[in-house]
């Protein structure tokens, strides 16, 4: 993989070019004739300068979307946000531009239909009672409580439901609640540093946060991991040098798995030798999200990384916002519930995070960071809790009720998660074989993904653009990952056969996109071993 800043610069340049091309003539920008391979490097023809037609195109896009697309600075750029969703039926979404089969929503939804209704019922009935009381001008049950005035009654229910799922050997645990994943990661870092007992204001304090060379822990602007679109300083405590991880981008051609893992561990130990005196926290993702398209870590290697970090006094945070809550589908440890991959793989982190679907996937936001051992140490620290807090941190009565209901029912969904795995796994294997290595698909449980296997970020971006066009024609919508590829995050109760058929349609789009690039097998990952440096 290219160094972070160079990768970001390269990707931004590519995005500017393709954005200009799409704004002036989307069809020609995406047509096969608009691509060329020259000397092995991907090039995009220069786009015509933007003109008044761009404004007309933006107005047309807004009319098609059903809202003023050019006024909404949302997930996508002004004028490029997606159409409104009118209704959902499992993974079938009725949008204003027609029905689309949504195969990935970044783990934000867990259940649908009657199962979701049952999960939401206690919170819904609470809200109905509160609304009636409000209408009559009577005292109403609390739906939300500002963090400075109290906590919701449902907090006790949530804590009782969470406890049995935690891989805490001592029982000395605590949880800090937030509203979304990035804040949960910040809270985890905050508590880990406080628990070190060090003078954090000292110039020599080990306050840096180490992130993997491929990693994502929240919006890239200010969260650890990902790119540096606002510059490295905007990421605060994040160490500017990323530690090596066993992603496909770092493997050498002809290197077997054992040799690759041994080299990565040696490089990681060398990283700790050089920077360990600065690092207080190590962030890991047991199963990657968008940065490596849902690829699971090799469990034994991840245990070695964690052991090496903890031996040097570095706290380890397992970010399970993507893979936790049973989505991974792995076998529970003895006496465990299988909620978290950290338990299933005996990773023994100091802190883990959860988020996304814990609130039920219906917009009631909840996330958290769990100190697994040593909560009493945090209690005796300067704050006794995380400094990371805000008005609505864990204050939604409905989100807590939803979370408690999900945790109480979680174990019964494991067979469904494994049925989804059984439906998706052969399609992923067929895609890998049919693409001749141009696509690397992988995953487990109800979390799958695939990468376009070219070392050049611009080439992967071009493949992603063609892939998006083909998916739009097929009316399938995976979660497109910026590195070039896709993620699949089905609900646990999606019908495996019906969902599998939609995944097969998406896989056909990925295969077509990869073949249309004309990549030679010798140009694909793994990369060639670097030549030895001259002394």
Protein backbone atom coordinates (compact mmCIF):
# COMPACT_ATOMS: atom_id res chain seq x y z
CA UNK A 1 0.00 0.00 0.00
CA UNK A 2 1.20 3.50 -0.71
CA UNK A 3 2.12 5.75 2.28
CA UNK A 4 -0.95 7.40 3.79
CA UNK A 5 -0.37 10.96 2.57
CA UNK A 6 0.67 9.89 -0.94
CA UNK A 7 -2.33 7.54 -1.15
CA UNK A 8 -4.68 10.32 -0.07
CA UNK A 9 -3.18 12.78 -2.57
CA UNK A 10 -3.41 10.22 -5.37
CA UNK A 11 -6.99 9.33 -4.51
CA UNK A 12 -8.05 12.97 -4.25
CA UNK A 13 -6.55 13.68 -7.67
CA UNK A 14 -8.42 10.73 -9.15
CA UNK A 15 -11.68 11.75 -7.54
CA UNK A 16 -11.35 15.32 -8.88
CA UNK A 17 -10.80 14.02 -12.40
CA UNK A 18 -13.68 11.57 -12.31
CA UNK A 19 -15.99 14.09 -10.64
CA UNK A 20 -15.34 16.57 -13.45
CA UNK A 21 -15.88 13.88 -16.06
CA UNK A 22 -19.12 12.66 -14.48
CA UNK A 23 -20.44 16.19 -14.02
CA UNK A 24 -20.08 16.99 -17.71
CA UNK A 25 -20.84 13.63 -19.30
CA UNK A 26 -21.45 10.72 -16.91
CA UNK A 27 -21.90 8.17 -19.68
CA UNK A 28 -18.64 8.88 -21.47
CA UNK A 29 -16.75 9.20 -18.18
CA UNK A 30 -17.65 5.64 -17.28
CA UNK A 31 -17.58 4.02 -20.72
CA UNK A 32 -14.78 1.54 -21.50
CA UNK A 33 -13.43 3.92 -24.12
CA UNK A 34 -12.67 6.46 -21.40
CA UNK A 35 -10.00 4.20 -19.89
CA UNK A 36 -6.53 3.32 -21.05
CA UNK A 37 -3.61 1.39 -19.69
CA UNK A 38 -0.37 3.09 -20.65
CA UNK A 39 2.86 1.56 -19.43
CA UNK A 40 0.97 -0.30 -16.70
CA UNK A 41 -0.30 2.92 -15.11
CA UNK A 42 -3.97 3.81 -15.20
CA UNK A 43 -4.87 7.12 -16.79
CA UNK A 44 -8.09 9.04 -17.06
CA UNK A 45 -8.60 11.32 -20.03
CA UNK A 46 -8.78 15.02 -19.21
CA UNK A 47 -12.35 16.15 -18.62
CA UNK A 48 -13.83 19.21 -20.30
CA UNK A 49 -13.98 22.28 -18.12
CA UNK A 50 -17.09 22.69 -16.00
CA UNK A 51 -19.63 25.08 -17.49
CA UNK A 52 -23.15 26.32 -17.08
CA UNK A 53 -24.35 22.85 -18.01
CA UNK A 54 -23.06 21.68 -14.63
CA UNK A 55 -25.60 23.89 -12.87
CA UNK A 56 -28.33 22.54 -15.13
CA UNK A 57 -27.22 18.99 -14.35
CA UNK A 58 -27.30 19.78 -10.64
CA UNK A 59 -30.83 21.15 -10.94
CA UNK A 60 -31.90 18.04 -12.81
CA UNK A 61 -30.31 15.85 -10.14
CA UNK A 62 -32.20 17.72 -7.41
CA UNK A 63 -35.48 17.29 -9.27
CA UNK A 64 -34.85 13.57 -9.65
CA UNK A 65 -33.88 13.21 -6.00
CA UNK A 66 -37.00 14.97 -4.75
CA UNK A 67 -35.10 17.48 -2.60
CA UNK A 68 -32.57 20.26 -3.11
CA UNK A 69 -29.54 18.02 -3.52
CA UNK A 70 -27.23 20.99 -3.92
CA UNK A 71 -28.12 22.31 -0.45
CA UNK A 72 -27.37 19.14 1.50
CA UNK A 73 -23.74 18.60 2.50
CA UNK A 74 -24.32 14.99 3.55
CA UNK A 75 -22.36 11.78 3.24
CA UNK A 76 -21.66 12.58 -0.40
CA UNK A 77 -20.66 15.82 -2.07
CA UNK A 78 -23.17 18.60 -2.69
CA UNK A 79 -25.45 17.58 -5.51
CA UNK A 80 -24.45 13.89 -5.31
CA UNK A 81 -26.38 12.58 -2.31
CA UNK A 82 -28.66 9.59 -2.74
CA UNK A 83 -32.45 9.65 -3.26
CA UNK A 84 -34.83 9.47 -0.27
CA UNK A 85 -35.94 6.07 1.00
CA UNK A 86 -39.73 5.76 1.28
CA UNK A 87 -40.00 2.26 2.76
CA UNK A 88 -37.96 -0.82 3.65
CA UNK A 89 -38.76 -4.51 3.44
CA UNK A 90 -35.73 -6.39 4.68
CA UNK A 91 -32.90 -5.54 2.32
CA UNK A 92 -35.29 -4.19 -0.33
CA UNK A 93 -35.48 -0.40 -0.11
CA UNK A 94 -38.14 1.60 -1.94
CA UNK A 95 -36.43 4.83 -2.96
CA UNK A 96 -37.86 7.68 -4.97
CA UNK A 97 -35.86 6.38 -7.96
CA UNK A 98 -37.23 2.84 -7.62
CA UNK A 99 -36.50 -0.30 -5.62
CA UNK A 100 -32.93 -1.22 -4.79
CA UNK A 101 -31.54 -4.30 -3.04
CA UNK A 102 -29.30 -2.95 -0.28
CA UNK A 103 -26.63 -5.53 0.49
CA UNK A 104 -24.56 -3.43 2.85
CA UNK A 105 -25.27 -0.63 5.30
CA UNK A 106 -22.05 -0.86 7.33
CA UNK A 107 -23.59 -3.11 10.00
CA UNK A 108 -26.17 -0.48 10.95
CA UNK A 109 -29.14 -2.87 10.84
CA UNK A 110 -29.47 -6.24 12.55
CA UNK A 111 -33.11 -7.30 12.19
CA UNK A 112 -36.12 -6.45 10.03
CA UNK A 113 -39.86 -7.07 9.71
CA UNK A 114 -41.64 -8.79 12.63
CA UNK A 115 -38.33 -9.47 14.41
CA UNK A 116 -37.43 -5.78 14.38
CA UNK A 117 -40.96 -4.90 15.45
CA UNK A 118 -40.65 -7.19 18.48
CA UNK A 119 -37.29 -5.68 19.38
CA UNK A 120 -38.66 -2.14 19.11
CA UNK A 121 -41.93 -2.87 20.89
CA UNK A 122 -40.94 -1.98 24.50
CA UNK A 123 -39.49 1.35 23.42
CA UNK A 124 -42.42 2.05 21.13
CA UNK A 125 -44.93 1.37 23.90
CA UNK A 126 -42.93 3.67 26.18
CA UNK A 127 -43.15 6.43 23.58
CA UNK A 128 -46.90 5.90 23.09
CA UNK A 129 -47.46 6.22 26.85
CA UNK A 130 -45.27 9.30 26.99
CA UNK A 131 -47.11 10.91 24.06
CA UNK A 132 -50.50 10.30 25.66
CA UNK A 133 -49.32 11.80 28.93
CA UNK A 134 -47.85 14.81 27.13
CA UNK A 135 -51.09 15.30 25.21
CA UNK A 136 -53.05 15.33 28.46
CA UNK A 137 -50.57 17.70 30.10
CA UNK A 138 -49.58 15.08 32.68
CA UNK A 139 -46.13 13.92 33.87
CA UNK A 140 -44.70 11.77 31.08
CA UNK A 141 -42.20 8.93 31.18
CA UNK A 142 -38.78 10.17 30.13
CA UNK A 143 -37.67 9.52 26.56
CA UNK A 144 -34.32 11.26 26.95
CA UNK A 145 -32.34 12.75 29.81
CA UNK A 146 -29.61 15.35 29.58
CA UNK A 147 -26.47 13.78 31.03
CA UNK A 148 -26.21 16.52 33.68
CA UNK A 149 -29.68 15.84 35.11
CA UNK A 150 -29.95 12.05 35.46
CA UNK A 151 -30.06 8.78 33.53
CA UNK A 152 -32.93 6.87 31.87
CA UNK A 153 -34.66 4.13 33.86
CA UNK A 154 -33.76 1.73 31.03
CA UNK A 155 -30.04 1.99 31.85
CA UNK A 156 -30.34 -0.66 34.56
CA UNK A 157 -31.99 -3.05 32.11
CA UNK A 158 -29.26 -2.44 29.54
CA UNK A 159 -26.40 -3.01 32.00
CA UNK A 160 -27.97 -6.25 33.19
CA UNK A 161 -28.29 -7.47 29.59
CA UNK A 162 -24.74 -6.45 28.64
CA UNK A 163 -22.87 -8.07 31.53
CA UNK A 164 -23.22 -11.74 30.49
CA UNK A 165 -21.76 -11.01 27.05
CA UNK A 166 -18.50 -9.47 28.26
CA UNK A 167 -15.21 -11.42 28.27
CA UNK A 168 -14.23 -10.01 31.67
CA UNK A 169 -12.36 -12.52 33.82
CA UNK A 170 -12.44 -10.47 37.03
CA UNK A 171 -15.89 -8.92 36.71
CA UNK A 172 -14.27 -5.50 37.33
CA UNK A 173 -15.81 -3.92 34.23
CA UNK A 174 -17.61 -0.72 33.34
CA UNK A 175 -19.11 0.78 30.20
CA UNK A 176 -19.13 4.31 28.88
CA UNK A 177 -22.04 5.02 26.54
CA UNK A 178 -21.99 7.28 23.51
CA UNK A 179 -24.23 7.84 20.48
CA UNK A 180 -22.02 6.61 17.59
CA UNK A 181 -18.90 4.63 16.95
CA UNK A 182 -16.28 7.34 16.53
CA UNK A 183 -17.15 8.81 19.94
CA UNK A 184 -16.98 5.34 21.50
CA UNK A 185 -13.43 4.94 20.16
CA UNK A 186 -12.45 8.34 21.56
CA UNK A 187 -13.95 7.39 24.93
CA UNK A 188 -12.02 4.10 24.90
CA UNK A 189 -8.73 5.92 24.24
CA UNK A 190 -9.57 8.46 26.93
CA UNK A 191 -10.20 5.75 29.57
CA UNK A 192 -7.17 3.68 28.55
CA UNK A 193 -4.83 6.63 29.01
CA UNK A 194 -6.35 7.55 32.36
CA UNK A 195 -6.00 3.97 33.60
CA UNK A 196 -2.26 4.05 32.87
CA UNK A 197 -1.83 6.15 36.00
CA UNK A 198 0.80 8.25 34.23
CA UNK A 199 1.14 12.02 34.39
CA UNK A 200 -0.51 12.66 31.04
CA UNK A 201 0.65 16.28 31.04
CA UNK A 202 4.31 15.31 31.13
CA UNK A 203 6.29 15.89 27.91
CA UNK A 204 7.44 12.26 28.10
CA UNK A 205 3.96 10.79 28.66
CA UNK A 206 3.04 7.87 26.39
CA UNK A 207 -0.16 9.35 24.99
CA UNK A 208 0.12 8.41 21.32
CA UNK A 209 -2.41 6.08 19.72
CA UNK A 210 -1.05 3.47 17.29
CA UNK A 211 -3.29 2.54 14.33
CA UNK A 212 -2.78 -0.03 11.63
CA UNK A 213 -1.51 0.90 8.18
CA UNK A 214 -4.97 -0.13 6.98
CA UNK A 215 -7.56 0.90 9.56
CA UNK A 216 -10.74 2.88 10.12
CA UNK A 217 -12.10 4.06 13.47
CA UNK A 218 -14.39 6.89 12.45
CA UNK A 219 -14.50 9.84 10.04
CA UNK A 220 -11.04 10.39 8.60
CA UNK A 221 -11.09 14.11 9.39
CA UNK A 222 -10.38 13.72 13.13
CA UNK A 223 -10.64 10.02 14.07
CA UNK A 224 -7.74 7.58 14.34
CA UNK A 225 -7.01 5.51 11.25
CA UNK A 226 -8.00 6.26 7.67
CA UNK A 227 -6.55 9.13 5.65
CA UNK A 228 -5.56 12.63 6.73
CA UNK A 229 -7.78 14.96 4.67
CA UNK A 230 -7.39 17.84 7.14
CA UNK A 231 -3.74 17.09 7.89
CA UNK A 232 -2.17 14.83 10.50
CA UNK A 233 -2.54 17.40 13.28
CA UNK A 234 -6.33 17.16 13.08
CA UNK A 235 -6.05 13.59 14.35
CA UNK A 236 -4.72 14.69 17.73
CA UNK A 237 -3.10 11.82 19.61
CA UNK A 238 -2.92 9.48 16.61
CA UNK A 239 0.70 8.47 15.99
CA UNK A 240 1.81 9.74 12.56
CA UNK A 241 3.46 6.41 11.75
CA UNK A 242 1.10 3.44 11.28
CA UNK A 243 2.03 -0.06 12.36
CA UNK A 244 2.19 -2.86 9.74
CA UNK A 245 -0.82 -5.17 9.40
CA UNK A 246 -1.34 -8.39 7.40
CA UNK A 247 -3.43 -6.81 4.65
CA UNK A 248 -3.16 -8.00 1.03
CA UNK A 249 -1.42 -4.73 0.16
CA UNK A 250 1.71 -5.66 2.15
CA UNK A 251 2.14 -9.28 1.06
CA UNK A 252 4.93 -10.16 -1.37
CA UNK A 253 4.48 -12.29 -4.45
CA UNK A 254 5.45 -15.89 -3.77
CA UNK A 255 5.36 -15.44 0.01
CA UNK A 256 3.42 -18.17 1.80
CA UNK A 257 1.05 -17.35 4.63
CA UNK A 258 3.35 -18.44 7.46
CA UNK A 259 6.27 -16.39 6.11
CA UNK A 260 4.01 -13.37 5.58
CA UNK A 261 2.67 -13.52 9.13
CA UNK A 262 6.16 -13.97 10.59
CA UNK A 263 7.43 -10.95 8.66
CA UNK A 264 4.49 -8.82 9.78
CA UNK A 265 5.04 -9.76 13.44
CA UNK A 266 8.77 -8.99 13.14
CA UNK A 267 7.97 -5.64 11.54
CA UNK A 268 5.42 -4.92 14.27
CA UNK A 269 7.97 -5.65 16.99
CA UNK A 270 10.42 -3.36 15.19
CA UNK A 271 7.69 -0.69 15.18
CA UNK A 272 7.27 -1.10 18.94
CA UNK A 273 11.05 -0.96 19.43
CA UNK A 274 11.13 2.38 17.64
CA UNK A 275 7.93 4.04 18.80
CA UNK A 276 6.76 2.10 21.84
CA UNK A 277 8.07 4.76 24.23
CA UNK A 278 5.57 7.20 22.69
CA UNK A 279 2.56 4.87 22.41
CA UNK A 280 0.03 4.40 25.20
CA UNK A 281 -2.78 2.77 23.20
CA UNK A 282 -2.94 0.24 20.38
CA UNK A 283 -6.12 0.11 18.28
CA UNK A 284 -7.01 -3.14 16.51
CA UNK A 285 -9.99 -4.30 14.44
CA UNK A 286 -10.38 -8.09 14.80
CA UNK A 287 -12.29 -8.05 11.53
CA UNK A 288 -11.60 -5.01 9.41
CA UNK A 289 -14.31 -2.72 8.15
CA UNK A 290 -13.98 -0.54 5.08
CA UNK A 291 -10.17 -0.25 5.09
CA UNK A 292 -9.69 -3.92 4.09
CA UNK A 293 -13.30 -4.68 3.13
CA UNK A 294 -14.34 -6.96 6.02
CA UNK A 295 -11.26 -9.19 5.96
CA UNK A 296 -10.81 -11.04 9.28
CA UNK A 297 -7.44 -10.90 11.02
CA UNK A 298 -5.56 -14.19 11.39
CA UNK A 299 -6.52 -14.94 15.03
CA UNK A 300 -3.18 -16.35 16.22
CA UNK A 301 -1.26 -13.45 14.69
CA UNK A 302 -3.60 -10.90 16.27
CA UNK A 303 -3.09 -12.54 19.67
CA UNK A 304 0.68 -12.20 19.14
CA UNK A 305 0.32 -8.50 18.30
CA UNK A 306 -1.79 -7.88 21.39
CA UNK A 307 0.59 -9.80 23.65
CA UNK A 308 3.58 -7.87 22.31
CA UNK A 309 1.87 -4.54 22.94
CA UNK A 310 0.67 -5.41 26.43
CA UNK A 311 4.16 -6.69 27.36
CA UNK A 312 5.39 -3.14 26.74
CA UNK A 313 2.69 -1.56 28.89
CA UNK A 314 0.54 -0.48 25.95
CA UNK A 315 -3.23 -0.71 26.46
CA UNK A 316 -5.10 -2.52 23.69
CA UNK A 317 -8.53 -1.52 22.38
CA UNK A 318 -10.45 -3.98 20.20
CA UNK A 319 -12.74 -1.94 17.97
CA UNK A 320 -15.67 -4.29 17.36
CA UNK A 321 -18.13 -1.71 16.08
CA UNK A 322 -18.27 -3.59 12.79
CA UNK A 323 -17.81 -7.23 13.77
CA UNK A 324 -19.27 -7.39 17.28
CA UNK A 325 -22.79 -8.25 18.48
CA UNK A 326 -22.45 -11.71 16.98
CA UNK A 327 -22.08 -10.52 13.38
CA UNK A 328 -18.77 -12.40 13.05
CA UNK A 329 -20.54 -15.76 13.45
CA UNK A 330 -17.55 -17.37 15.22
CA UNK A 331 -17.92 -20.18 17.76
CA UNK A 332 -18.24 -18.87 21.35
CA UNK A 333 -15.51 -19.62 23.86
CA UNK A 334 -16.33 -22.04 26.65
CA UNK A 335 -18.88 -20.36 28.89
CA UNK A 336 -19.20 -17.40 26.52
CA UNK A 337 -22.04 -16.09 24.39
CA UNK A 338 -20.20 -15.24 21.16
CA UNK A 339 -21.26 -11.60 21.27
CA UNK A 340 -17.73 -10.30 20.72
CA UNK A 341 -14.96 -11.71 18.55
CA UNK A 342 -12.51 -10.85 21.36
CA UNK A 343 -14.17 -13.57 23.43
CA UNK A 344 -14.33 -16.14 20.63
CA UNK A 345 -10.66 -15.70 19.73
CA UNK A 346 -9.40 -15.16 23.32
CA UNK A 347 -7.81 -11.84 22.35
CA UNK A 348 -7.88 -10.37 25.88
CA UNK A 349 -7.91 -6.66 25.01
CA UNK A 350 -8.16 -4.10 27.80
CA UNK A 351 -11.14 -2.32 26.28
CA UNK A 352 -13.58 -3.11 23.48
CA UNK A 353 -16.07 -0.96 21.62
CA UNK A 354 -19.51 -1.63 20.19
CA UNK A 355 -22.00 0.43 18.22
CA UNK A 356 -24.08 0.48 15.04
CA UNK A 357 -26.88 -2.07 15.40
CA UNK A 358 -26.95 -2.13 19.24
CA UNK A 359 -29.74 0.46 19.08
CA UNK A 360 -31.84 -1.81 16.88
CA UNK A 361 -31.03 -0.24 13.53
CA UNK A 362 -34.02 2.09 13.60
CA UNK A 363 -32.27 5.38 14.30
CA UNK A 364 -32.10 5.22 18.10
CA UNK A 365 -28.38 5.86 18.48
CA UNK A 366 -26.19 4.04 20.97
CA UNK A 367 -22.57 2.94 21.19
CA UNK A 368 -20.11 2.23 23.95
CA UNK A 369 -16.63 1.46 25.22
CA UNK A 370 -16.24 -1.33 27.79
CA UNK A 371 -13.33 -1.49 30.23
CA UNK A 372 -13.05 -5.27 30.66
CA UNK A 373 -10.67 -5.35 33.61
CA UNK A 374 -9.67 -2.63 36.07
CA UNK A 375 -12.74 -0.43 36.25
CA UNK A 376 -11.79 0.25 39.86
CA UNK A 377 -8.51 1.70 38.59
CA UNK A 378 -10.45 4.09 36.37
CA UNK A 379 -12.68 4.98 39.30
CA UNK A 380 -9.61 6.07 41.26
CA UNK A 381 -8.28 8.18 38.39
CA UNK A 382 -8.50 11.94 37.86
CA UNK A 383 -11.97 11.88 36.30
CA UNK A 384 -13.32 8.51 37.41
CA UNK A 385 -14.90 8.20 33.97
CA UNK A 386 -14.23 9.18 30.38
CA UNK A 387 -13.78 12.86 29.68
CA UNK A 388 -15.44 12.15 26.33
CA UNK A 389 -19.10 12.97 26.98
CA UNK A 390 -21.87 15.10 25.56
CA UNK A 391 -25.53 16.00 25.93
CA UNK A 392 -26.99 12.77 24.63
CA UNK A 393 -24.30 10.22 25.53
CA UNK A 394 -26.33 7.12 26.37
CA UNK A 395 -29.37 9.23 27.20
CA UNK A 396 -31.98 7.71 24.87
CA UNK A 397 -34.49 5.54 26.70
CA UNK A 398 -35.55 3.88 23.47
CA UNK A 399 -31.98 3.09 22.39
CA UNK A 400 -31.24 1.49 25.76
CA UNK A 401 -34.46 -0.54 25.65
CA UNK A 402 -33.66 -1.64 22.10
CA UNK A 403 -30.11 -2.58 23.06
CA UNK A 404 -31.26 -4.62 26.04
CA UNK A 405 -33.77 -6.48 23.87
CA UNK A 406 -31.13 -7.25 21.23
CA UNK A 407 -28.59 -8.50 23.76
CA UNK A 408 -31.23 -10.71 25.40
CA UNK A 409 -32.05 -12.39 22.07
CA UNK A 410 -28.59 -12.41 20.51
CA UNK A 411 -27.65 -16.05 20.98
CA UNK A 412 -30.71 -17.33 19.15
CA UNK A 413 -29.58 -15.54 15.97
CA UNK A 414 -26.28 -17.42 15.64
CA UNK A 415 -27.77 -20.18 13.42
CA UNK A 416 -29.21 -17.50 11.11
CA UNK A 417 -25.84 -15.74 10.87
CA UNK A 418 -24.20 -19.03 9.96
CA UNK A 419 -26.87 -19.75 7.35
CA UNK A 420 -26.04 -16.42 5.73
CA UNK A 421 -22.35 -17.36 5.80
CA UNK A 422 -23.16 -20.65 4.11
CA UNK A 423 -25.01 -18.77 1.35
CA UNK A 424 -22.37 -16.07 0.75
CA UNK A 425 -19.13 -18.05 1.16
CA UNK A 426 -19.39 -20.08 -2.09
CA UNK A 427 -20.25 -16.96 -4.08
CA UNK A 428 -17.15 -15.23 -2.71
CA UNK A 429 -15.03 -18.25 -3.59
CA UNK A 430 -16.44 -18.38 -7.13
CA UNK A 431 -15.77 -14.65 -7.60
CA UNK A 432 -12.15 -15.07 -6.52
CA UNK A 433 -11.63 -17.91 -8.98
CA UNK A 434 -13.50 -16.37 -11.91
CA UNK A 435 -11.68 -13.05 -11.56
CA UNK A 436 -8.28 -14.71 -11.75
CA UNK A 437 -7.13 -12.83 -8.68
CA UNK A 438 -8.44 -9.42 -9.77
CA UNK A 439 -10.96 -9.51 -6.89
CA UNK A 440 -10.15 -10.73 -3.38
CA UNK A 441 -13.39 -11.62 -1.58
CA UNK A 442 -13.40 -12.74 2.06
CA UNK A 443 -15.33 -12.60 5.30
CA UNK A 444 -17.24 -14.63 7.87
CA UNK A 445 -20.66 -14.72 9.49
CA UNK A 446 -22.73 -11.78 8.32
CA UNK A 447 -19.75 -9.56 7.42
CA UNK A 448 -18.20 -10.03 3.96
CA UNK A 449 -16.35 -7.94 1.45
CA UNK A 450 -14.03 -7.82 -1.52
CA UNK A 451 -11.16 -5.73 -2.89
CA UNK A 452 -10.09 -4.95 -6.40
CA UNK A 453 -6.62 -6.48 -6.25
CA UNK A 454 -4.50 -3.88 -8.00
CA UNK A 455 -1.70 -2.13 -6.09
CA UNK A 456 -2.40 1.24 -7.76
CA UNK A 457 -5.11 3.23 -5.90
CA UNK A 458 -6.07 5.02 -9.12
CA UNK A 459 -6.68 1.71 -10.86
CA UNK A 460 -8.84 0.51 -7.97
CA UNK A 461 -10.79 3.77 -8.03
CA UNK A 462 -11.47 3.34 -11.74
CA UNK A 463 -12.70 -0.21 -11.15
CA UNK A 464 -14.92 1.06 -8.33
CA UNK A 465 -16.51 3.65 -10.62
CA UNK A 466 -17.35 1.01 -13.22
CA UNK A 467 -18.55 -1.33 -10.48
CA UNK A 468 -20.91 1.35 -9.12
CA UNK A 469 -22.34 1.93 -12.59
CA UNK A 470 -22.99 -1.77 -13.11
CA UNK A 471 -24.54 -2.15 -9.64
CA UNK A 472 -26.85 0.79 -10.35
CA UNK A 473 -28.04 -0.94 -13.51
CA UNK A 474 -28.59 -4.20 -11.60
CA UNK A 475 -30.36 -2.36 -8.76
CA UNK A 476 -28.03 -3.76 -6.10
CA UNK A 477 -26.25 -1.58 -3.55
CA UNK A 478 -23.35 -3.02 -1.57
CA UNK A 479 -21.35 -0.77 0.73
CA UNK A 480 -18.70 0.65 -1.62
CA UNK A 481 -15.38 0.99 0.21
CA UNK A 482 -13.02 3.86 -0.68
CA UNK A 483 -10.02 1.56 -1.00
CA UNK A 484 -11.78 -0.03 -3.99
CA UNK A 485 -14.31 -2.80 -3.48
CA UNK A 486 -17.37 -3.60 -1.39
CA UNK A 487 -18.76 -4.79 1.93
CA UNK A 488 -21.84 -6.91 2.59
CA UNK A 489 -23.60 -6.56 5.95
CA UNK A 490 -26.90 -8.45 5.85
CA UNK A 491 -29.44 -8.45 8.63
CA UNK A 492 -29.33 -11.59 10.73
CA UNK A 493 -32.84 -12.54 9.62
CA UNK A 494 -32.41 -11.96 5.89
CA UNK A 495 -33.48 -15.00 3.88
CA UNK A 496 -30.16 -16.66 2.94
CA UNK A 497 -31.35 -17.83 -0.49
CA UNK A 498 -32.94 -14.53 -1.49
CA UNK A 499 -30.03 -12.50 -0.15
CA UNK A 500 -27.58 -14.90 -1.81
CA UNK A 501 -29.26 -14.38 -5.18
CA UNK A 502 -28.79 -10.63 -4.84
CA UNK A 503 -25.16 -11.12 -3.81
CA UNK A 504 -24.64 -13.24 -6.93
CA UNK A 505 -25.95 -10.36 -9.07
CA UNK A 506 -23.52 -8.01 -7.32
CA UNK A 507 -20.66 -10.48 -7.79
CA UNK A 508 -21.39 -10.50 -11.52
CA UNK A 509 -21.04 -6.70 -11.51
CA UNK A 510 -17.71 -6.92 -9.66
CA UNK A 511 -16.46 -9.52 -12.12
CA UNK A 512 -17.49 -7.45 -15.13
CA UNK A 513 -15.86 -4.36 -13.67
CA UNK A 514 -12.59 -6.18 -12.98
CA UNK A 515 -12.47 -7.74 -16.46
CA UNK A 516 -13.21 -4.41 -18.12
CA UNK A 517 -10.04 -2.95 -16.60
CA UNK A 518 -7.85 -5.25 -18.69
CA UNK A 519 -5.39 -5.83 -15.87
CA UNK A 520 -2.61 -8.30 -16.61
CA UNK A 521 -2.22 -11.04 -13.97
CA UNK A 522 1.35 -9.85 -13.34
CA UNK A 523 0.01 -6.41 -12.38
CA UNK A 524 -2.16 -7.71 -9.54
CA UNK A 525 -1.52 -8.19 -5.83
CA UNK A 526 0.58 -9.50 -4.16
CA UNK A 527 3.31 -6.96 -4.91
CA UNK A 528 6.84 -7.85 -5.89
CA UNK A 529 9.37 -8.02 -3.08
CA UNK A 530 11.33 -4.76 -2.91
CA UNK A 531 14.89 -4.94 -4.12
CA UNK A 532 17.51 -4.86 -1.34
CA UNK A 533 18.82 -1.39 -0.56
CA UNK A 534 22.40 -0.71 -1.51
CA UNK A 535 24.62 -0.18 1.50
